Tab-separated table of C-alpha atoms and ligand atoms in Angstrom:
chain	number	residue	atom	x	y	z
A	798	UNK	CA	0.000	0.000	0.000
A	799	UNK	CA	1.359	3.465	-0.774
A	800	UNK	CA	2.388	5.567	2.171
A	801	UNK	CA	-0.375	7.950	3.245
A	802	UNK	CA	1.796	10.919	2.399
A	803	UNK	CA	2.351	9.605	-1.111
A	804	UNK	CA	-1.352	9.514	-1.859
A	805	UNK	CA	-3.033	12.618	-3.127
A	806	UNK	CA	-6.205	12.926	-1.130
A	807	UNK	CA	-8.996	15.412	-1.130
A	808	UNK	CA	-9.703	17.101	2.210
A	809	UNK	CA	-11.876	19.680	3.916
A	810	UNK	CA	-10.663	23.155	3.087
A	811	UNK	CA	-10.677	24.662	6.575
A	812	UNK	CA	-11.394	23.992	10.235
A	813	UNK	CA	-14.837	25.517	9.820
A	814	UNK	CA	-15.558	23.443	6.727
A	815	UNK	CA	-14.487	20.300	8.604
A	816	UNK	CA	-16.729	21.226	11.538
A	817	UNK	CA	-19.693	21.862	9.216
A	818	UNK	CA	-19.225	18.571	7.360
A	819	UNK	CA	-18.754	16.565	10.575
A	820	UNK	CA	-21.829	18.168	12.083
A	821	UNK	CA	-23.613	17.556	8.795
A	822	UNK	CA	-22.978	13.830	9.217
A	823	UNK	CA	-24.154	13.837	12.822
A	824	UNK	CA	-27.313	15.854	12.307
A	825	UNK	CA	-30.009	13.966	10.508
A	826	UNK	CA	-33.076	11.816	11.014
A	827	UNK	CA	-31.519	10.860	14.327
A	828	UNK	CA	-32.357	14.301	15.716
A	829	UNK	CA	-35.693	14.890	14.082
A	830	UNK	CA	-37.213	11.436	13.757
A	831	UNK	CA	-35.402	9.029	16.107
A	832	UNK	CA	-34.650	11.203	19.132
A	833	UNK	CA	-38.287	12.387	19.523
A	834	UNK	CA	-39.841	8.977	18.936
A	835	UNK	CA	-37.443	7.153	21.266
A	836	UNK	CA	-37.923	9.869	23.895
A	837	UNK	CA	-41.691	9.577	23.483
A	838	UNK	CA	-41.787	5.818	23.839
A	839	UNK	CA	-39.113	5.515	26.544
A	840	UNK	CA	-40.703	7.767	29.144
A	841	UNK	CA	-39.491	11.275	28.301
A	842	UNK	CA	-36.972	13.113	30.491
A	843	UNK	CA	-35.461	9.970	32.064
A	844	UNK	CA	-34.490	8.825	28.577
A	845	UNK	CA	-33.232	12.298	27.653
A	846	UNK	CA	-31.032	12.346	30.749
A	847	UNK	CA	-29.489	8.915	30.099
A	848	UNK	CA	-28.975	9.931	26.498
A	849	UNK	CA	-27.152	13.126	27.514
A	850	UNK	CA	-24.921	11.143	29.887
A	851	UNK	CA	-24.195	8.644	27.155
A	852	UNK	CA	-23.180	11.430	24.764
A	853	UNK	CA	-20.804	12.906	27.342
A	854	UNK	CA	-19.246	9.710	28.725
A	855	UNK	CA	-19.257	7.512	25.633
A	856	UNK	CA	-20.029	9.531	22.498
A	857	UNK	CA	-17.613	12.382	22.980
A	858	UNK	CA	-14.521	10.243	23.743
A	859	UNK	CA	-15.252	7.871	20.843
A	860	UNK	CA	-15.806	10.810	18.488
A	861	UNK	CA	-12.450	12.312	19.466
A	862	UNK	CA	-10.784	8.888	19.069
A	863	UNK	CA	-12.240	8.411	15.584
A	864	UNK	CA	-11.217	11.855	14.354
A	865	UNK	CA	-7.775	11.271	15.827
A	866	UNK	CA	-7.239	7.869	14.196
A	867	UNK	CA	-8.616	9.161	10.898
A	868	UNK	CA	-6.284	12.127	10.763
A	869	UNK	CA	-3.293	10.112	11.991
A	870	UNK	CA	-3.634	7.593	9.178
A	871	UNK	CA	-5.323	9.730	6.525
A	872	UNK	CA	-6.885	6.580	5.149
A	873	UNK	CA	-10.329	5.071	4.629
A	874	UNK	CA	-11.798	3.207	7.605
A	875	UNK	CA	-10.614	-0.293	6.634
A	876	UNK	CA	-7.032	0.780	6.009
A	877	UNK	CA	-7.002	3.229	8.898
A	878	UNK	CA	-7.739	0.521	11.474
A	879	UNK	CA	-5.617	-2.014	9.601
A	880	UNK	CA	-2.514	0.157	9.887
A	881	UNK	CA	-2.934	2.307	12.977
A	882	UNK	CA	-1.535	-0.278	15.400
A	883	UNK	CA	1.834	-1.494	14.126
A	884	UNK	CA	1.813	-5.195	13.274
A	885	UNK	CA	-1.875	-5.694	14.108
A	886	UNK	CA	-3.796	-5.793	10.864
A	887	UNK	CA	-6.814	-7.510	12.431
A	888	UNK	CA	-8.233	-4.184	13.577
A	889	UNK	CA	-9.213	-3.621	9.950
A	890	UNK	CA	-12.231	-5.631	11.092
A	891	UNK	CA	-13.592	-2.429	12.621
A	892	UNK	CA	-13.677	-0.947	9.130
A	893	UNK	CA	-15.262	-4.065	7.620
A	894	UNK	CA	-17.941	-4.174	10.310
A	895	UNK	CA	-18.437	-0.477	9.661
A	896	UNK	CA	-19.209	-1.144	6.000
A	897	UNK	CA	-21.852	-3.655	7.043
A	898	UNK	CA	-23.296	-1.081	9.447
A	899	UNK	CA	-23.318	1.545	6.699
A	900	UNK	CA	-25.298	-0.777	4.423
A	901	UNK	CA	-27.739	-1.766	7.186
A	902	UNK	CA	-28.309	1.811	8.313
A	903	UNK	CA	-28.740	3.160	4.799
A	904	UNK	CA	-31.289	0.431	4.054
A	905	UNK	CA	-33.809	1.824	6.559
A	906	UNK	CA	-32.491	5.397	6.601
A	907	UNK	CA	-33.299	5.908	2.920
A	908	UNK	CA	-36.767	4.485	3.500
A	909	UNK	CA	-37.464	7.099	6.208
A	910	UNK	CA	-35.723	9.830	4.192
A	911	UNK	CA	-37.993	8.874	1.289
A	912	UNK	CA	-41.064	9.400	3.502
A	913	UNK	CA	-39.693	12.794	4.504
A	914	UNK	CA	-39.166	13.904	0.911
A	915	UNK	CA	-42.632	12.616	0.014
A	916	UNK	CA	-44.080	14.660	2.885
A	917	UNK	CA	-42.418	17.836	1.625
A	918	UNK	CA	-44.459	17.478	-1.554
A	919	UNK	CA	-47.639	16.243	0.116
A	920	UNK	CA	-47.569	19.030	2.712
A	921	UNK	CA	-46.660	21.578	0.057
A	922	UNK	CA	-49.628	20.461	-2.041
A	923	UNK	CA	-51.876	20.788	1.026
A	924	UNK	CA	-50.561	24.300	1.666
A	925	UNK	CA	-51.489	25.203	-1.897
A	926	UNK	CA	-55.067	24.055	-1.355
A	927	UNK	CA	-54.739	20.331	-2.210
A	928	UNK	CA	-55.968	17.488	0.012
A	929	UNK	CA	-54.824	17.718	3.658
A	930	UNK	CA	-52.561	15.203	5.405
A	931	UNK	CA	-54.649	12.798	7.466
A	932	UNK	CA	-53.746	9.828	9.669
A	933	UNK	CA	-54.057	7.561	6.626
A	934	UNK	CA	-51.491	9.481	4.621
A	935	UNK	CA	-48.586	7.954	6.519
A	936	UNK	CA	-49.830	4.376	6.626
A	937	UNK	CA	-50.655	4.492	2.922
A	938	UNK	CA	-47.196	5.828	2.100
A	939	UNK	CA	-45.073	3.688	4.438
A	940	UNK	CA	-47.173	0.570	3.872
A	941	UNK	CA	-47.263	0.950	0.100
A	942	UNK	CA	-45.039	-0.755	-2.447
A	943	UNK	CA	-44.094	1.346	-5.449
A	944	UNK	CA	-44.470	4.783	-3.918
A	945	UNK	CA	-41.990	4.350	-1.032
A	946	UNK	CA	-39.619	2.415	-3.318
A	947	UNK	CA	-39.635	5.273	-5.806
A	948	UNK	CA	-38.935	7.902	-3.119
A	949	UNK	CA	-36.179	5.728	-1.706
A	950	UNK	CA	-34.561	5.444	-5.131
A	951	UNK	CA	-34.855	9.212	-5.513
A	952	UNK	CA	-33.043	10.045	-2.269
A	953	UNK	CA	-30.316	7.506	-3.039
A	954	UNK	CA	-29.709	9.062	-6.453
A	955	UNK	CA	-29.518	12.501	-4.813
A	956	UNK	CA	-27.049	11.408	-2.107
A	957	UNK	CA	-24.880	9.389	-4.522
A	958	UNK	CA	-24.838	12.361	-6.885
A	959	UNK	CA	-23.466	14.636	-4.167
A	960	UNK	CA	-20.876	12.052	-3.117
A	961	UNK	CA	-19.703	11.678	-6.710
A	962	UNK	CA	-18.519	15.313	-6.617
A	963	UNK	CA	-15.892	14.562	-3.983
A	964	UNK	CA	-15.025	15.726	-0.526
A	965	UNK	CA	-14.529	19.458	-0.524
A	966	UNK	CA	-16.736	20.291	-3.490
A	967	UNK	CA	-19.486	17.782	-2.699
A	968	UNK	CA	-19.754	17.078	1.005
A	969	UNK	CA	-18.360	20.303	2.379
A	970	UNK	CA	-20.206	22.707	0.111
A	971	UNK	CA	-23.537	20.940	0.561
A	972	UNK	CA	-23.361	20.888	4.360
A	973	UNK	CA	-22.034	24.423	4.754
A	974	UNK	CA	-25.127	25.793	3.023
A	975	UNK	CA	-27.617	23.366	4.496
A	976	UNK	CA	-26.779	23.585	8.210
A	977	UNK	CA	-27.702	27.261	8.758
A	978	UNK	CA	-31.002	26.829	6.882
A	979	UNK	CA	-31.774	23.903	9.134
A	980	UNK	CA	-31.189	25.852	12.340
A	981	UNK	CA	-33.316	28.797	11.257
A	982	UNK	CA	-36.230	26.555	10.290
A	983	UNK	CA	-36.003	24.659	13.551
A	984	UNK	CA	-36.137	27.811	15.646
A	985	UNK	CA	-39.204	29.000	13.706
A	986	UNK	CA	-40.962	25.703	14.513
A	987	UNK	CA	-39.931	25.984	18.174
A	988	UNK	CA	-41.364	29.462	18.552
A	989	UNK	CA	-44.622	28.292	16.973
A	990	UNK	CA	-44.920	25.235	19.247
A	991	UNK	CA	-43.802	26.892	22.477
A	992	UNK	CA	-46.311	29.715	22.216
A	993	UNK	CA	-49.253	27.289	22.140
A	994	UNK	CA	-51.489	27.213	25.203
A	995	UNK	CA	-50.588	24.152	27.294
A	996	UNK	CA	-47.147	23.865	25.694
A	997	UNK	CA	-45.462	23.610	29.070
A	998	UNK	CA	-46.564	19.998	29.641
A	999	UNK	CA	-44.310	19.070	26.724
A	1000	UNK	CA	-41.344	20.917	28.199
A	1001	UNK	CA	-42.014	19.116	31.472
A	1002	UNK	CA	-42.129	15.756	29.682
A	1003	UNK	CA	-38.749	16.479	28.084
A	1004	UNK	CA	-36.928	17.821	31.121
A	1005	UNK	CA	-38.446	16.568	34.398
A	1006	UNK	CA	-37.154	12.992	34.806
A	1007	UNK	CA	-39.015	10.145	36.454
A	1008	UNK	CA	-36.062	7.974	37.461
A	1009	UNK	CA	-38.282	4.932	37.859
A	1010	UNK	CA	-38.516	4.795	34.060
A	1011	UNK	CA	-34.831	3.923	33.617
A	1012	UNK	CA	-34.518	0.241	32.681
A	1013	UNK	CA	-32.040	-2.019	30.886
A	1014	UNK	CA	-33.774	-1.465	27.565
A	1015	UNK	CA	-33.978	2.308	28.088
A	1016	UNK	CA	-30.227	2.374	28.772
A	1017	UNK	CA	-29.491	0.311	25.667
A	1018	UNK	CA	-31.742	2.503	23.530
A	1019	UNK	CA	-30.035	5.673	24.829
A	1020	UNK	CA	-26.578	4.195	24.226
A	1021	UNK	CA	-27.525	3.028	20.730
A	1022	UNK	CA	-28.935	6.452	19.935
A	1023	UNK	CA	-25.759	8.222	21.033
A	1024	UNK	CA	-23.719	6.084	18.609
A	1025	UNK	CA	-26.217	6.500	15.792
A	1026	UNK	CA	-26.582	10.214	16.444
A	1027	UNK	CA	-22.908	11.071	16.370
A	1028	UNK	CA	-22.258	8.624	13.491
A	1029	UNK	CA	-19.893	6.581	15.655
A	1030	UNK	CA	-18.585	3.038	15.890
A	1031	UNK	CA	-18.461	2.326	12.168
A	1032	UNK	CA	-15.719	4.466	10.667
A	1033	UNK	CA	-17.763	7.413	9.396
A	1034	UNK	CA	-16.073	9.844	11.725
A	1035	UNK	CA	-12.742	8.105	11.139
A	1036	UNK	CA	-13.171	8.730	7.420
A	1037	UNK	CA	-14.132	12.360	8.062
A	1038	UNK	CA	-11.183	12.671	10.461
A	1039	UNK	CA	-8.942	11.612	7.583
A	1040	UNK	CA	-10.043	14.759	5.722
A	1041	UNK	CA	-9.483	17.024	8.746
A	1042	UNK	CA	-6.865	19.742	8.158
A	1043	UNK	CA	-3.875	19.728	10.515
A	1044	UNK	CA	-4.909	23.114	11.830
A	1045	UNK	CA	-8.133	21.735	13.349
A	1046	UNK	CA	-7.930	20.865	17.065
A	1047	UNK	CA	-9.366	17.411	17.658
A	1048	UNK	CA	-10.931	17.694	21.120
A	1049	UNK	CA	-12.632	21.076	20.685
A	1050	UNK	CA	-13.938	20.001	17.258
A	1051	UNK	CA	-15.415	16.837	18.784
A	1052	UNK	CA	-16.893	18.764	21.718
A	1053	UNK	CA	-18.466	21.380	19.488
A	1054	UNK	CA	-19.977	18.765	17.191
A	1055	UNK	CA	-21.421	16.789	20.132
A	1056	UNK	CA	-22.811	19.931	21.714
A	1057	UNK	CA	-24.317	21.370	18.536
A	1058	UNK	CA	-25.811	18.020	17.565
A	1059	UNK	CA	-27.409	17.583	20.991
A	1060	UNK	CA	-28.782	21.078	20.764
A	1061	UNK	CA	-30.452	20.252	17.447
A	1062	UNK	CA	-32.085	17.163	19.022
A	1063	UNK	CA	-33.344	19.201	21.952
A	1064	UNK	CA	-34.640	21.900	19.595
A	1065	UNK	CA	-36.481	19.186	17.644
A	1066	UNK	CA	-37.919	17.827	20.893
A	1067	UNK	CA	-38.967	21.331	21.873
A	1068	UNK	CA	-40.846	21.686	18.594
A	1069	UNK	CA	-42.599	18.329	18.828
A	1070	UNK	CA	-43.544	17.615	22.467
A	1071	UNK	CA	-45.083	20.977	23.465
A	1072	UNK	CA	-47.296	20.670	20.396
A	1073	UNK	CA	-48.116	17.010	21.133
A	1074	UNK	CA	-49.244	17.888	24.660
A	1075	UNK	CA	-50.987	21.139	23.728
A	1076	UNK	CA	-53.253	19.204	21.367
A	1077	UNK	CA	-53.665	16.092	23.492
A	1078	UNK	CA	-51.630	13.815	21.202
A	1079	UNK	CA	-49.742	10.633	22.089
A	1080	UNK	CA	-46.010	11.005	22.889
A	1081	UNK	CA	-45.478	7.243	22.477
A	1082	UNK	CA	-46.486	7.236	18.812
A	1083	UNK	CA	-43.474	5.160	17.687
A	1084	UNK	CA	-41.647	5.645	14.374
A	1085	UNK	CA	-44.739	7.306	12.923
A	1086	UNK	CA	-44.665	10.065	15.588
A	1087	UNK	CA	-43.084	12.649	13.322
A	1088	UNK	CA	-45.262	11.846	10.326
A	1089	UNK	CA	-48.572	11.384	12.095
A	1090	UNK	CA	-48.392	14.047	14.746
A	1091	UNK	CA	-46.705	16.999	13.087
A	1092	UNK	CA	-49.224	17.512	10.270
A	1093	UNK	CA	-52.139	16.816	12.602
A	1094	UNK	CA	-50.890	19.245	15.211
A	1095	UNK	CA	-49.896	21.974	12.815
A	1096	UNK	CA	-53.170	21.608	10.935
A	1097	UNK	CA	-54.995	22.904	14.004
A	1098	UNK	CA	-53.005	26.124	13.982
A	1099	UNK	CA	-53.192	29.200	11.811
A	1100	UNK	CA	-50.781	28.805	8.905
A	1101	UNK	CA	-50.526	25.087	9.741
A	1102	UNK	CA	-49.872	23.620	6.285
A	1103	UNK	CA	-47.086	26.139	5.715
A	1104	UNK	CA	-45.415	25.153	8.990
A	1105	UNK	CA	-45.822	21.477	8.170
A	1106	UNK	CA	-44.132	22.011	4.816
A	1107	UNK	CA	-41.331	23.988	6.487
A	1108	UNK	CA	-40.834	21.252	9.038
A	1109	UNK	CA	-40.442	18.536	6.424
A	1110	UNK	CA	-38.143	20.660	4.301
A	1111	UNK	CA	-36.048	20.940	7.443
A	1112	UNK	CA	-36.060	17.197	7.992
A	1113	UNK	CA	-35.209	16.575	4.320
A	1114	UNK	CA	-32.284	18.972	4.510
A	1115	UNK	CA	-31.017	17.190	7.609
A	1116	UNK	CA	-31.008	13.762	5.951
A	1117	UNK	CA	-28.655	14.777	3.160
A	1118	UNK	CA	-25.396	15.304	5.069
A	1119	UNK	CA	-25.983	12.106	7.037
A	1120	UNK	CA	-26.697	9.968	3.960
A	1121	UNK	CA	-23.682	11.372	2.192
A	1122	UNK	CA	-21.468	10.395	5.141
A	1123	UNK	CA	-22.906	6.882	5.223
A	1124	UNK	CA	-22.102	6.472	1.534
A	1125	UNK	CA	-18.609	7.870	2.039
A	1126	UNK	CA	-17.404	4.900	4.133
A	1127	UNK	CA	-17.607	2.307	1.323
A	1128	UNK	CA	-16.901	4.900	-1.383
A	1129	UNK	CA	-13.610	6.015	0.206
A	1130	UNK	CA	-12.541	2.390	0.419
A	1131	UNK	CA	-13.498	1.566	-3.180
A	1132	UNK	CA	-11.689	4.659	-4.440
A	1133	UNK	CA	-8.500	4.055	-2.469
A	1134	UNK	CA	-8.336	0.286	-2.583
A	1135	UNK	CA	-10.062	-0.489	-5.846
A	1136	UNK	CA	-8.645	2.613	-7.569
A	1137	UNK	CA	-12.190	3.220	-8.720
A	1138	UNK	CA	-13.408	6.588	-9.930
A	1139	UNK	CA	-15.640	8.358	-7.405
A	1140	UNK	CA	-18.790	8.427	-9.550
A	1141	UNK	CA	-18.478	4.696	-10.269
A	1142	UNK	CA	-17.904	3.915	-6.595
A	1143	UNK	CA	-20.893	6.085	-5.664
A	1144	UNK	CA	-23.172	4.244	-8.117
A	1145	UNK	CA	-22.013	0.846	-6.937
A	1146	UNK	CA	-22.461	1.679	-3.255
A	1147	UNK	CA	-25.833	3.316	-3.857
A	1148	UNK	CA	-26.958	0.216	-5.772
A	1149	UNK	CA	-25.951	-2.161	-2.973
A	1150	UNK	CA	-27.759	0.031	-0.454
A	1151	UNK	CA	-30.880	0.039	-2.594
A	1152	UNK	CA	-30.885	-3.743	-2.808
A	1153	UNK	CA	-30.955	-4.016	0.978
A	1154	UNK	CA	-33.212	-0.983	1.253
A	1155	UNK	CA	-35.939	-2.710	-0.754
A	1156	UNK	CA	-36.166	-5.325	2.000
A	1157	UNK	CA	-36.506	-2.657	4.700
A	1158	UNK	CA	-39.102	-0.701	2.761
A	1159	UNK	CA	-41.251	-3.667	1.789
A	1160	UNK	CA	-41.172	-4.967	5.373
A	1161	UNK	CA	-43.340	-1.973	6.292
A	1162	UNK	CA	-46.142	-3.099	4.010
A	1163	UNK	CA	-48.043	-6.158	2.867
A	1164	UNK	CA	-45.329	-7.649	0.706
A	1165	UNK	CA	-42.788	-8.511	3.414
A	1166	UNK	CA	-44.679	-7.332	6.511
A	1167	UNK	CA	-45.070	-10.842	7.880
A	1168	UNK	CA	-41.467	-11.917	7.449
A	1169	UNK	CA	-39.797	-11.847	10.852
A	1170	UNK	CA	-36.177	-12.576	11.720
A	1171	UNK	CA	-35.472	-12.855	15.459
A	1172	UNK	CA	-38.988	-11.509	16.031
A	1173	UNK	CA	-38.363	-8.326	14.022
A	1174	UNK	CA	-39.226	-7.227	10.500
A	1175	UNK	CA	-36.297	-6.249	8.259
A	1176	UNK	CA	-36.631	-2.540	8.998
A	1177	UNK	CA	-36.469	-3.016	12.789
A	1178	UNK	CA	-33.838	-5.727	12.485
A	1179	UNK	CA	-31.462	-3.521	10.460
A	1180	UNK	CA	-32.020	-0.661	12.922
A	1181	UNK	CA	-31.498	-2.784	16.040
A	1182	UNK	CA	-28.546	-4.759	14.680
A	1183	UNK	CA	-26.711	-1.578	13.698
A	1184	UNK	CA	-27.473	0.930	16.477
A	1185	UNK	CA	-27.779	-1.416	19.428
A	1186	UNK	CA	-25.226	-4.096	18.529
A	1187	UNK	CA	-22.677	-3.304	15.799
A	1188	UNK	CA	-22.046	0.371	16.592
A	1189	UNK	CA	-21.520	-0.150	20.358
A	1190	UNK	CA	-19.223	-3.127	19.644
A	1191	UNK	CA	-17.321	-0.963	17.178
A	1192	UNK	CA	-17.171	1.741	19.861
A	1193	UNK	CA	-15.567	-0.623	22.368
A	1194	UNK	CA	-12.977	-1.709	19.805
A	1195	UNK	CA	-12.198	1.877	18.812
A	1196	UNK	CA	-11.803	2.934	22.457
A	1197	UNK	CA	-9.435	0.023	23.056
A	1198	UNK	CA	-7.374	0.789	19.958
A	1199	UNK	CA	-7.082	4.505	20.769
A	1200	UNK	CA	-6.708	4.069	24.532
A	1201	UNK	CA	-4.443	1.027	24.857
A	1202	UNK	CA	-2.860	0.056	21.558
A	1203	UNK	CA	-2.082	3.232	19.678
A	1204	UNK	CA	1.482	4.444	20.312
A	1205	UNK	CA	1.336	7.178	22.987
A	1206	UNK	CA	3.407	9.538	20.915
A	1207	UNK	CA	0.943	9.259	18.026
A	1208	UNK	CA	-2.004	9.811	20.347
A	1209	UNK	CA	-0.401	12.868	21.910
A	1210	UNK	CA	0.885	14.282	18.641
A	1211	UNK	CA	-2.594	14.259	17.072
A	1212	UNK	CA	-4.334	15.723	20.116
A	1213	UNK	CA	-1.654	18.371	20.455
A	1214	UNK	CA	-1.912	19.684	16.877
A	1215	UNK	CA	-2.938	23.335	16.973
A	1216	UNK	CA	-1.592	23.774	20.519
A	1217	UNK	CA	1.747	25.114	21.723
A	1218	UNK	CA	2.143	22.530	24.466
A	1219	UNK	CA	0.366	19.306	25.360
A	1220	UNK	CA	-3.275	20.258	26.105
A	1221	UNK	CA	-4.704	19.425	29.543
A	1222	UNK	CA	-7.360	17.111	28.179
A	1223	UNK	CA	-4.845	14.564	26.839
A	1224	UNK	CA	-4.777	12.621	30.111
A	1225	UNK	CA	-8.541	12.915	30.620
A	1226	UNK	CA	-9.376	11.585	27.168
A	1227	UNK	CA	-6.878	8.793	27.564
A	1228	UNK	CA	-8.384	7.748	30.920
A	1229	UNK	CA	-11.884	7.759	29.446
A	1230	UNK	CA	-10.872	5.684	26.439
A	1231	UNK	CA	-9.041	3.190	28.602
A	1232	UNK	CA	-11.414	2.707	31.486
A	1233	UNK	CA	-14.686	4.585	31.474
A	1234	UNK	CA	-16.026	4.332	27.926
A	1235	UNK	CA	-15.398	0.649	27.075
A	1236	UNK	CA	-16.550	-0.549	30.500
A	1237	UNK	CA	-19.760	1.497	30.335
A	1238	UNK	CA	-20.600	0.329	26.824
A	1239	UNK	CA	-19.921	-3.304	27.677
A	1240	UNK	CA	-21.986	-3.109	30.870
A	1241	UNK	CA	-24.964	-1.525	29.095
A	1242	UNK	CA	-24.763	-4.062	26.250
A	1243	UNK	CA	-24.604	-7.070	28.579
A	1244	UNK	CA	-27.329	-5.594	30.760
A	1245	UNK	CA	-29.485	-4.851	27.725
A	1246	UNK	CA	-29.198	-8.436	26.525
A	1247	UNK	CA	-29.934	-9.823	29.971
A	1248	UNK	CA	-26.475	-11.372	30.403
A	1249	UNK	CA	-25.738	-9.130	33.349
A	1250	UNK	CA	-28.159	-7.677	35.880
A	1251	UNK	CA	-27.132	-4.219	37.016
B	876	LIG	N1	-25.949	10.573	12.611
B	876	LIG	C1	-26.936	10.399	11.602
B	876	LIG	C2	-28.288	10.879	12.113
B	876	LIG	O1	-28.463	11.210	13.228
B	876	LIG	C3	-27.037	8.959	11.159
B	876	LIG	C4	-25.735	8.324	10.854
B	876	LIG	C5	-25.349	7.192	11.536
B	876	LIG	C6	-24.886	8.856	9.898
B	876	LIG	C7	-24.134	6.581	11.302
B	876	LIG	C8	-23.660	8.257	9.630
B	876	LIG	C9	-23.292	7.126	10.321
B	876	LIG	O2	-29.226	10.936	11.394
């Protein structure tokens, strides 16, 4: 393999561009669709609290470790882990498992993203005087055959098209423009929801914890969400780290991304739950929460259809950076290993994801709705196997590699870039990666699977 320095690689053009792209990968359906529905069905504030702890104690250290390993090696995920510990090629497994996770996640992610894009048009049509969005709209869409498959194909073509343009022109430019639009739209929705009479019950639901609600499955769900949310445990952030300029400081970049991403989730929660409670809706609405409740709730307000359309435009915008980063893991490998051209690699990866995605999409309807593997349909199986199993396992391995196996001088050199002397957090991060993070993840996994009773 050529030395990293001998390879001409594309990269993010500046620290800000790298931050925007990394945040663009983190922010997505996880904030707007998954965080609210998991919060709603796992008891509200108690889940939010465990999630926040998981981001701080597990997510943040793993994010820093991934960016660090990525920039140290400047390679795709498979080669990064295969070379980062001298003489131990087996860690390339982290990258291979990551590719499987990327395929599994994209299979259901593009299904949900397809619903979101469909809702932009359906809500837009309603705002222009067409038929309104009723409770049947979602079940007809998600449970259909050709319609969801067509939307899914559409979003995959869009994401693969962006990826084909490359790192700084494609990923960075797209996310730099999209992120600010997203924030503005979210704040508009928040103001609308929070000024409703009775909105406070939703704020209460989000922030006043009932500790009795914390259980093994709530812990596992919160842990899984923190990996999914920050795009961790599968090499996405390692790949993005490999494009990080040397001027970017690893720890502050990771901290800012984790903080901003969490803020977006909370802003999404603050748009959804006050409205749910103000109109007497059901917080535990499951994966359909976003699609069933938002139009219903906004339809009872002045200017409702316009707000509904805005909300789904916002969600659609958020899916793009995340999908692009999921595609980038296999694409970077195909380009560097297979010497493939980016557009070809993007088409190939998109095609493989569509093949698996068809299974996820059809498992929501009549065609494959009855097929269960381990008691779950394909959609739920892909989601559970990635977020709650593969990503946490990847996280443990990454923490071990960065904390125990990586040469100390490499670890310190990467963390110290951009600083005059060794920054204070070097020892803290190292202690977390060695002891706190892997032990916590392992305990929650074993507890969640009933192997251990905490
Ligand atoms: N973080 C993205 C989201 O919240 C999903 C994602 C997971 C992206 C894993 C890349 C890798 O929507």
